[in-house]
Short mmCIF file of C-alpha atoms in Angstrom, two decimals:
data_model
loop_
_atom_site.label_atom_id
_atom_site.label_comp_id
_atom_site.label_asym_id
_atom_site.label_seq_id
_atom_site.Cartn_x
_atom_site.Cartn_y
_atom_site.Cartn_z
CA MET S 1 0.00 0.00 0.00
CA ALA S 2 1.45 3.24 -1.05
CA LYS S 3 2.43 5.88 1.55
CA VAL S 4 1.03 9.33 1.14
CA LYS S 5 3.37 12.22 2.07
CA GLY S 6 1.69 15.15 3.67
CA SER S 7 2.75 18.84 3.64
CA PRO S 8 5.15 20.01 6.43
CA VAL S 9 3.56 21.55 9.42
CA TYR S 10 4.96 24.92 10.73
CA ARG S 11 4.36 26.20 14.21
CA LEU S 12 3.11 29.74 14.31
CA GLN S 13 3.29 32.21 17.19
CA VAL S 14 1.07 35.17 17.42
CA VAL S 15 3.00 38.35 18.45
CA PRO S 16 0.98 41.31 19.40
CA HIS S 17 1.67 44.54 17.43
CA ARG S 18 2.90 47.35 19.81
CA PRO S 19 4.26 50.33 17.79
CA LEU S 20 4.29 52.68 20.82
CA LYS S 21 6.81 50.55 22.70
CA SER S 22 9.27 50.61 19.80
CA ALA S 23 8.94 54.33 19.48
CA LEU S 24 9.59 54.79 23.19
CA ILE S 25 12.72 52.65 23.03
CA ILE S 26 14.11 54.59 20.05
CA GLY S 27 13.18 57.88 21.70
CA GLY S 28 14.92 56.87 24.93
CA ILE S 29 18.10 56.03 23.10
CA ALA S 30 17.97 59.34 21.26
CA LEU S 31 17.49 61.20 24.54
CA LEU S 32 20.46 59.45 26.04
CA VAL S 33 22.61 60.48 23.05
CA VAL S 34 21.43 64.08 23.22
CA ALA S 35 22.02 64.17 26.97
CA ALA S 36 25.50 62.83 26.48
CA LEU S 37 26.23 65.49 23.84
CA ILE S 38 24.86 68.25 26.02
CA GLY S 39 26.90 67.05 29.00
CA THR S 40 30.05 66.89 26.92
CA TYR S 41 29.49 70.43 25.60
CA GLU S 42 28.80 71.85 29.05
CA TYR S 43 31.92 70.13 30.42
CA ALA S 44 34.05 71.54 27.64
CA GLU S 45 32.54 74.99 28.10
CA ASN S 46 33.09 74.93 31.86
CA LYS S 47 36.66 73.70 31.34
CA ALA S 48 37.41 76.49 28.89
CA SER S 49 35.82 79.08 31.15
CA SER S 50 37.89 77.96 34.11
CA GLU S 51 41.11 78.29 32.09
CA ARG S 52 40.21 81.61 30.44
CA LEU S 53 41.77 84.77 32.00
CA THR S 54 39.61 87.59 33.18
CA LEU S 55 40.17 91.10 31.84
CA GLN S 56 41.80 92.20 35.11
CA GLN S 57 44.11 89.19 35.13
CA ALA S 58 45.19 89.93 31.56
CA GLN S 59 45.90 93.58 32.43
CA ASP S 60 47.94 92.53 35.47
CA LEU S 61 50.01 90.14 33.39
CA ARG S 62 50.63 92.83 30.76
CA ALA S 63 51.79 95.22 33.48
CA GLN S 64 54.13 92.58 34.95
CA LEU S 65 55.53 91.83 31.49
CA ALA S 66 56.14 95.52 30.78
CA LYS S 67 57.87 95.94 34.16
CA ALA S 68 60.06 92.87 33.59
CA THR S 69 60.98 94.11 30.10
CA GLU S 70 61.98 97.51 31.49
CA GLU S 71 64.04 95.91 34.25
CA ILE S 72 65.86 93.75 31.70
CA ALA S 73 66.56 96.82 29.56
CA GLU S 74 67.86 98.69 32.61
CA LEU S 75 70.12 95.78 33.53
CA ARG S 76 71.48 95.73 30.01
CA ARG S 77 72.17 99.47 30.18
CA GLU S 78 73.97 98.99 33.50
CA GLN S 79 75.98 96.11 32.06
CA THR S 80 77.02 98.23 29.08
CA LYS S 81 77.99 101.10 31.40
CA TYR S 82 80.10 98.78 33.58
CA GLN S 83 81.74 97.25 30.53
CA VAL S 84 82.66 100.67 29.19
CA SER S 85 83.92 101.73 32.61
CA ALA S 86 85.98 98.55 32.92
CA GLU S 87 87.48 99.12 29.47
CA VAL S 88 88.34 102.71 30.37
CA ASP S 89 89.93 101.54 33.63
CA ARG S 90 91.85 98.84 31.79
CA GLN S 91 93.11 101.31 29.20
CA ALA S 92 94.03 103.81 31.90
CA GLY S 93 95.87 101.09 33.79
CA GLU S 94 97.70 100.08 30.61
CA ASP S 95 98.70 103.70 29.97
CA VAL S 96 100.00 104.03 33.52
CA ARG S 97 101.93 100.77 33.16
CA LYS S 98 103.58 101.98 29.97
CA LYS S 99 104.49 105.31 31.58
CA VAL S 100 106.07 103.48 34.50
CA LEU S 101 108.04 101.32 32.07
CA ASP S 102 109.17 104.43 30.19
CA LEU S 103 110.37 106.01 33.42
CA ARG S 104 112.21 102.84 34.38
CA GLU S 105 113.94 102.72 31.00
CA GLU S 106 114.92 106.38 31.20
CA ASN S 107 116.19 105.91 34.74
CA ALA S 108 118.26 102.90 33.71
CA ALA S 109 119.68 104.87 30.77
CA LEU S 110 120.62 107.77 33.05
CA GLN S 111 122.31 105.38 35.44
CA ARG S 112 124.35 103.94 32.57
CA ASP S 113 125.33 107.45 31.50
CA ILE S 114 126.50 108.18 35.03
CA ASP S 115 128.58 105.03 35.05
CA VAL S 116 130.18 105.94 31.72
CA LEU S 117 130.93 109.49 32.87
CA ARG S 118 132.51 108.08 36.01
CA ILE S 119 134.73 105.87 33.86
CA MET S 120 135.66 108.79 31.60
CA THR S 121 136.89 110.80 34.55
CA SER S 122 138.95 107.96 35.98
CA ASP S 123 142.65 107.48 35.43
CA LYS S 124 142.10 104.27 33.48
CA ASN S 125 139.65 105.49 30.91
CA LYS S 126 138.98 102.78 28.35
CA ASN S 127 136.06 104.64 26.86
CA PRO S 128 137.36 108.05 25.73
CA LYS S 129 134.37 108.73 23.46
CA GLY S 130 131.98 108.01 26.29
CA ILE S 131 130.00 105.41 24.34
CA SER S 132 126.86 104.64 26.30
CA PHE S 133 123.57 102.82 25.75
CA GLY S 134 120.46 104.88 26.25
CA VAL S 135 116.85 103.80 26.39
CA PHE S 136 116.30 100.11 25.64
CA SER S 137 112.71 98.98 25.10
CA VAL S 138 110.69 96.12 23.60
CA SER S 139 107.01 96.43 22.69
CA SER S 140 104.58 93.87 21.33
CA LEU S 141 103.30 93.83 17.73
CA PRO S 142 100.72 91.71 15.89
CA ASP S 143 101.62 88.25 14.56
CA SER S 144 103.89 87.43 17.55
CA LYS S 145 106.36 90.15 16.56
CA HIS S 146 108.13 92.68 18.79
CA GLN S 147 109.55 96.14 18.21
CA LEU S 148 113.04 96.49 19.66
CA LYS S 149 114.61 99.91 20.24
CA LEU S 150 118.05 100.84 21.53
CA VAL S 151 119.88 104.17 21.63
CA VAL S 152 123.66 104.16 21.21
CA GLN S 153 125.17 107.53 22.16
CA LYS S 154 128.41 109.42 22.66
CA LEU S 155 128.83 111.40 25.87
CA ALA S 156 132.22 112.92 25.10
CA GLU S 157 132.29 116.58 24.10
CA GLY S 158 132.84 117.49 20.50
CA ASP S 159 130.91 117.00 17.30
CA ASP S 160 133.30 114.58 15.68
CA GLU S 161 131.64 111.53 14.23
CA PHE S 162 131.94 108.11 15.74
CA THR S 163 132.14 105.09 13.46
CA GLY S 164 132.26 101.54 14.59
CA GLN S 165 130.49 98.21 14.85
CA LEU S 166 127.90 96.92 17.31
CA ARG S 167 127.47 93.27 18.21
CA PHE S 168 124.12 92.55 19.80
CA MET S 169 123.45 89.18 21.47
CA VAL S 170 120.20 88.16 23.13
CA VAL S 171 120.78 85.76 26.02
CA GLY S 172 117.98 83.62 27.39
CA GLN S 173 116.74 80.20 28.40
CA ARG S 174 115.67 77.43 26.05
CA ASP S 175 114.95 73.86 27.15
CA GLY S 176 116.36 74.66 30.57
CA GLN S 177 119.72 75.79 29.21
CA GLU S 178 121.29 79.13 28.41
CA ALA S 179 121.15 80.11 24.76
CA LYS S 180 122.55 83.08 22.86
CA ILE S 181 121.09 84.40 19.62
CA SER S 182 122.46 87.24 17.54
CA LEU S 183 120.03 90.08 16.90
CA HIS S 184 120.35 89.72 13.14
CA GLU S 185 118.93 86.18 13.43
CA LEU S 186 115.82 87.52 15.16
CA ALA S 187 115.32 90.57 12.95
CA VAL S 188 112.46 90.52 10.45
CA ALA S 189 113.73 91.07 6.90
CA LYS S 190 111.88 93.75 4.91
CA ALA S 191 111.81 94.22 1.17
CA ASP S 192 112.70 97.93 1.26
CA THR S 193 115.69 97.64 3.61
CA GLU S 194 118.94 95.75 3.64
CA PRO S 195 119.01 92.72 5.95
CA MET S 196 120.68 93.23 9.30
CA THR S 197 124.16 91.82 9.69
CA GLU S 198 125.82 90.32 12.73
CA SER S 199 128.02 93.41 13.05
CA ILE S 200 125.72 96.43 12.98
CA PRO S 201 127.44 99.53 11.54
CA LEU S 202 127.45 102.70 13.67
CA ASN S 203 127.96 106.20 12.37
CA PHE S 204 126.78 109.20 14.40
CA LYS S 205 127.80 112.46 16.06
CA PHE S 206 125.70 112.32 19.18
CA PHE S 207 123.51 109.24 19.09
CA GLN S 208 122.08 106.57 16.82
CA ASN S 209 118.70 104.84 17.12
CA LEU S 210 118.62 101.12 16.52
CA GLU S 211 115.09 100.01 15.75
CA THR S 212 113.95 96.71 14.27
CA GLU S 213 111.16 94.17 14.35
CA ILE S 214 112.05 90.79 15.80
CA VAL S 215 110.46 87.38 16.25
CA LEU S 216 111.48 85.33 19.27
CA PRO S 217 111.81 81.58 18.69
CA ALA S 218 109.27 79.29 20.32
CA GLY S 219 110.44 78.14 23.73
CA PHE S 220 113.05 80.88 24.03
CA THR S 221 112.77 83.25 27.00
CA PRO S 222 115.10 86.27 26.79
CA VAL S 223 116.79 87.37 30.00
CA ARG S 224 119.38 89.97 29.01
CA VAL S 225 121.37 91.35 26.10
CA GLU S 226 125.12 91.51 25.70
CA LEU S 227 126.41 94.52 23.77
CA ALA S 228 129.85 95.22 22.39
CA VAL S 229 130.86 98.37 20.47
CA LYS S 230 134.17 98.50 18.68
CA SER S 231 135.48 101.74 17.16
CA ASP S 232 136.86 101.83 13.63
CA SER S 233 139.54 104.22 14.81
CA VAL S 234 143.03 102.78 14.69
CA ARG S 235 144.17 104.97 17.60
CA ASN S 236 141.30 103.90 19.80
CA SER S 237 140.22 100.35 19.03
CA ALA S 238 138.98 99.60 22.54
CA VAL S 239 135.78 97.58 22.85
CA VAL S 240 132.99 98.97 25.04
CA GLU S 241 130.89 96.17 26.50
CA ALA S 242 127.68 96.20 28.51
CA GLN S 243 124.92 93.89 29.69
CA LEU S 244 121.34 95.11 29.87
CA GLU S 245 118.39 93.31 31.36
CA TRP S 246 115.64 92.34 28.96
CA PRO S 247 112.93 94.93 29.57
CA GLU S 248 109.32 94.19 30.36
CA ILE S 249 107.41 94.05 27.12
CA LYS S 250 105.01 96.94 26.59
#
C-alpha cells in the first residue's frame, strides 16, 4: 500500500503589534545620546571658562611683562655702562703701566750714563768717546712680533763723528739651558731695507737709534742682552761692552 506524504507543518506564534513601545525605546536612546552630547558640551565649556583669564588678570600680566621688560633693559644698560667703565679703567691702567716702564727705561739709561761718565773721569779710561747705551725697550706687535729699540750715544764733548760696529746678542733660556742668539737672526727682513748683519754699523755724532722688528723663537725666553761696540779708529780700538736686562714688554 502506497504511503502518502503530507505537507510540512509549521508552528506559528502570534506576536501582538505594539508600535508605541518601539517608538519609546528609540526615543529613549535618542534622549540618552542628546544628553551625552549636552553634558560633553557643558563640560568643555566649563573647562574652557575655568582656564580663560579675566580682563583684570590679563591687564595685570601685561603690566608685569612691561615691568620685567623695562628691568631687563635697565640691567642691560647697567651692564654696558660697567663694561665701558671697565674698558676705560683697563686702558688707563695700561697707559700708567707703559708710563712706568718708560720712566724705568729712562732711569736705567741715566744710570748707565752716570757710570760711563765716572769711567771717563777715571785714570784708566777705556772709553774716551763716552759710548753709552740709552733707552732700551721692547714692545709687542701683531703676529707674535716685537719692536726692539736701543739708543747708542756718545757722551764725550765734541761734534766729531763716531764710526764703529755693534754686536748685539740676546741671552735667554731654552729647554732649561742658556742660549745666545744674535740680533740679526731675530730681525724681520723687509723688502725695502737691507738685511741686518751680525756686526751692525754705527755712524753718528751724538747718538744713533737702533730700531727693528724681531720674532722670538718658540720656547726661548730672553733674560738679558750683551752689547759690544768697537770703534773703527786705529788709535782707539777699545771695545765697550755692557749687559742690559731684557725689559718688560710693553
